[in-house]
Each structure stands twice: as structure tokens, then as C-alpha cells.
Amino acid sequence: GRFLSCMGTVWHPQCFRCHACDRPISDHEFSMSGNSPYHKSCYRELFHPRCDVCKQFIPANAAGLIEYRAHPFWGQKYCPLHEHDTTPRCC
């Protein structure tokens, strides 16, 4: 039958599951946190930072890195585009 090899072991396709939603990971790409595999979408939902101003995922820059600004006192994370717009940032 079919099998896949990753993370130093061999898996039945139906046994290689996302740590968050427990559905099989059938995509060619997946994310890891510690020793746990995740669907890319589940990983993003759990670990990708959200902007405290607009509540959207903080976008990646041209290099593919997550770039955000942080308020020095409140510790809020916010999208770089809010740096100079008039959106209030304090809680």
C-alpha cells in the first residue's frame, strides 16, 4: 500500500495527522511546531501573529518574513502600515 516517510518515520497516509484538527495531512507541504505536524492553515491560525489594531494576520514582507511594530508601553503588535496612518493603537 501507500506510505509516506517524514519526521524520521514511515506513516500510513491516514495516520499522519495535524496536531490541531486531527485530520490527515495530505498536502505536500506542512508546518512543524516542536515535534508536531500541522496543516499550513492550522499552523497559521494558531501561531501567526495578528495585528492588535485591525485584527488581521500581520503580513509578510517582500523577503517572506513577518514584520510588525510593537507599542513600547502597551506591547501591542501592529502592521507596519499602521505606523503612520491615523488608526488609534492604544487599548
Coordinates of C-alpha atoms in Angstrom, one line a residue:
G1 CA 0.0 0.0 0.0
R2 CA 0.9 3.7 0.1
F3 CA 3.1 5.2 2.8
L4 CA 5.0 8.4 3.4
S5 CA 8.3 9.0 5.1
C6 CA 8.8 12.1 7.1
M7 CA 10.0 13.2 10.6
G8 CA 12.3 10.2 10.7
T9 CA 9.5 7.6 10.5
V10 CA 7.1 5.9 8.0
W11 CA 3.4 6.7 8.1
H12 CA 0.2 5.3 6.6
P13 CA -1.2 8.4 4.8
Q14 CA -4.3 8.3 7.1
C15 CA -2.1 8.2 10.2
F16 CA -0.1 11.3 9.5
R17 CA -2.4 13.9 11.2
C18 CA -2.5 17.5 12.0
H19 CA -1.8 18.2 15.7
A20 CA -4.6 20.9 15.7
C21 CA -7.5 19.5 13.8
D22 CA -6.6 15.7 13.8
R23 CA -7.4 15.4 10.1
P24 CA -4.8 13.6 7.8
I25 CA -2.2 15.8 6.2
S26 CA -2.4 15.1 2.5
D27 CA -0.7 18.3 1.3
H28 CA 2.9 18.1 0.1
E29 CA 3.8 21.0 2.5
F30 CA 3.1 21.2 6.2
S31 CA 4.4 23.1 9.2
M32 CA 6.0 21.9 12.4
S33 CA 6.0 23.2 15.9
G34 CA 8.2 21.2 18.2
N35 CA 7.7 17.6 17.0
S36 CA 4.1 18.1 15.9
P37 CA 3.0 18.5 12.3
Y38 CA 0.2 20.9 11.3
H39 CA -1.7 21.8 8.1
K40 CA -0.3 25.1 6.9
S41 CA -3.7 26.7 7.6
C42 CA -4.0 25.3 11.1
Y43 CA -0.5 26.4 11.9
R44 CA -1.2 29.9 10.7
E45 CA -4.4 30.1 12.7
L46 CA -2.6 29.0 15.9
F47 CA 0.8 30.7 15.6
H48 CA 0.8 33.5 13.1
P49 CA 0.6 36.9 14.9
R50 CA -2.5 39.1 14.4
C51 CA -2.5 42.8 14.3
D52 CA -3.9 44.3 17.6
V53 CA -5.3 47.2 15.5
C54 CA -7.0 45.7 12.5
K55 CA -7.2 42.0 13.8
Q56 CA -5.9 40.7 10.5
F57 CA -2.8 38.4 10.2
I58 CA 0.3 40.5 10.1
P59 CA 1.6 40.3 6.5
A60 CA 4.9 39.0 5.5
N61 CA 7.4 41.5 3.9
A62 CA 9.0 41.1 0.5
A63 CA 11.6 38.7 2.0
G64 CA 8.8 36.4 3.4
L65 CA 9.4 37.5 7.0
I66 CA 6.7 38.6 9.4
E67 CA 7.4 42.2 10.2
Y68 CA 5.4 44.1 12.7
R69 CA 5.7 47.1 15.0
A70 CA 5.2 47.0 18.8
H71 CA 4.0 49.7 21.1
P72 CA 6.8 50.2 23.7
F73 CA 4.4 50.5 26.7
W74 CA 1.3 48.5 25.8
G75 CA 3.2 45.8 24.0
Q76 CA 0.6 45.8 21.1
K77 CA 1.8 44.3 17.8
Y78 CA 0.6 46.0 14.7
C79 CA 1.0 46.0 10.9
P80 CA 3.7 48.3 9.6
L81 CA 1.1 50.2 7.6
H82 CA -0.4 51.5 10.9
E83 CA 2.9 53.2 11.7
H84 CA 1.8 56.4 10.0
D85 CA -1.9 56.2 9.5
T86 CA -4.4 57.7 11.9
T87 CA -5.7 54.4 13.3
P88 CA -5.7 54.5 17.1
R89 CA -3.3 52.0 18.6
C90 CA -3.8 52.2 22.4
C91 CA -6.2 49.9 24.2

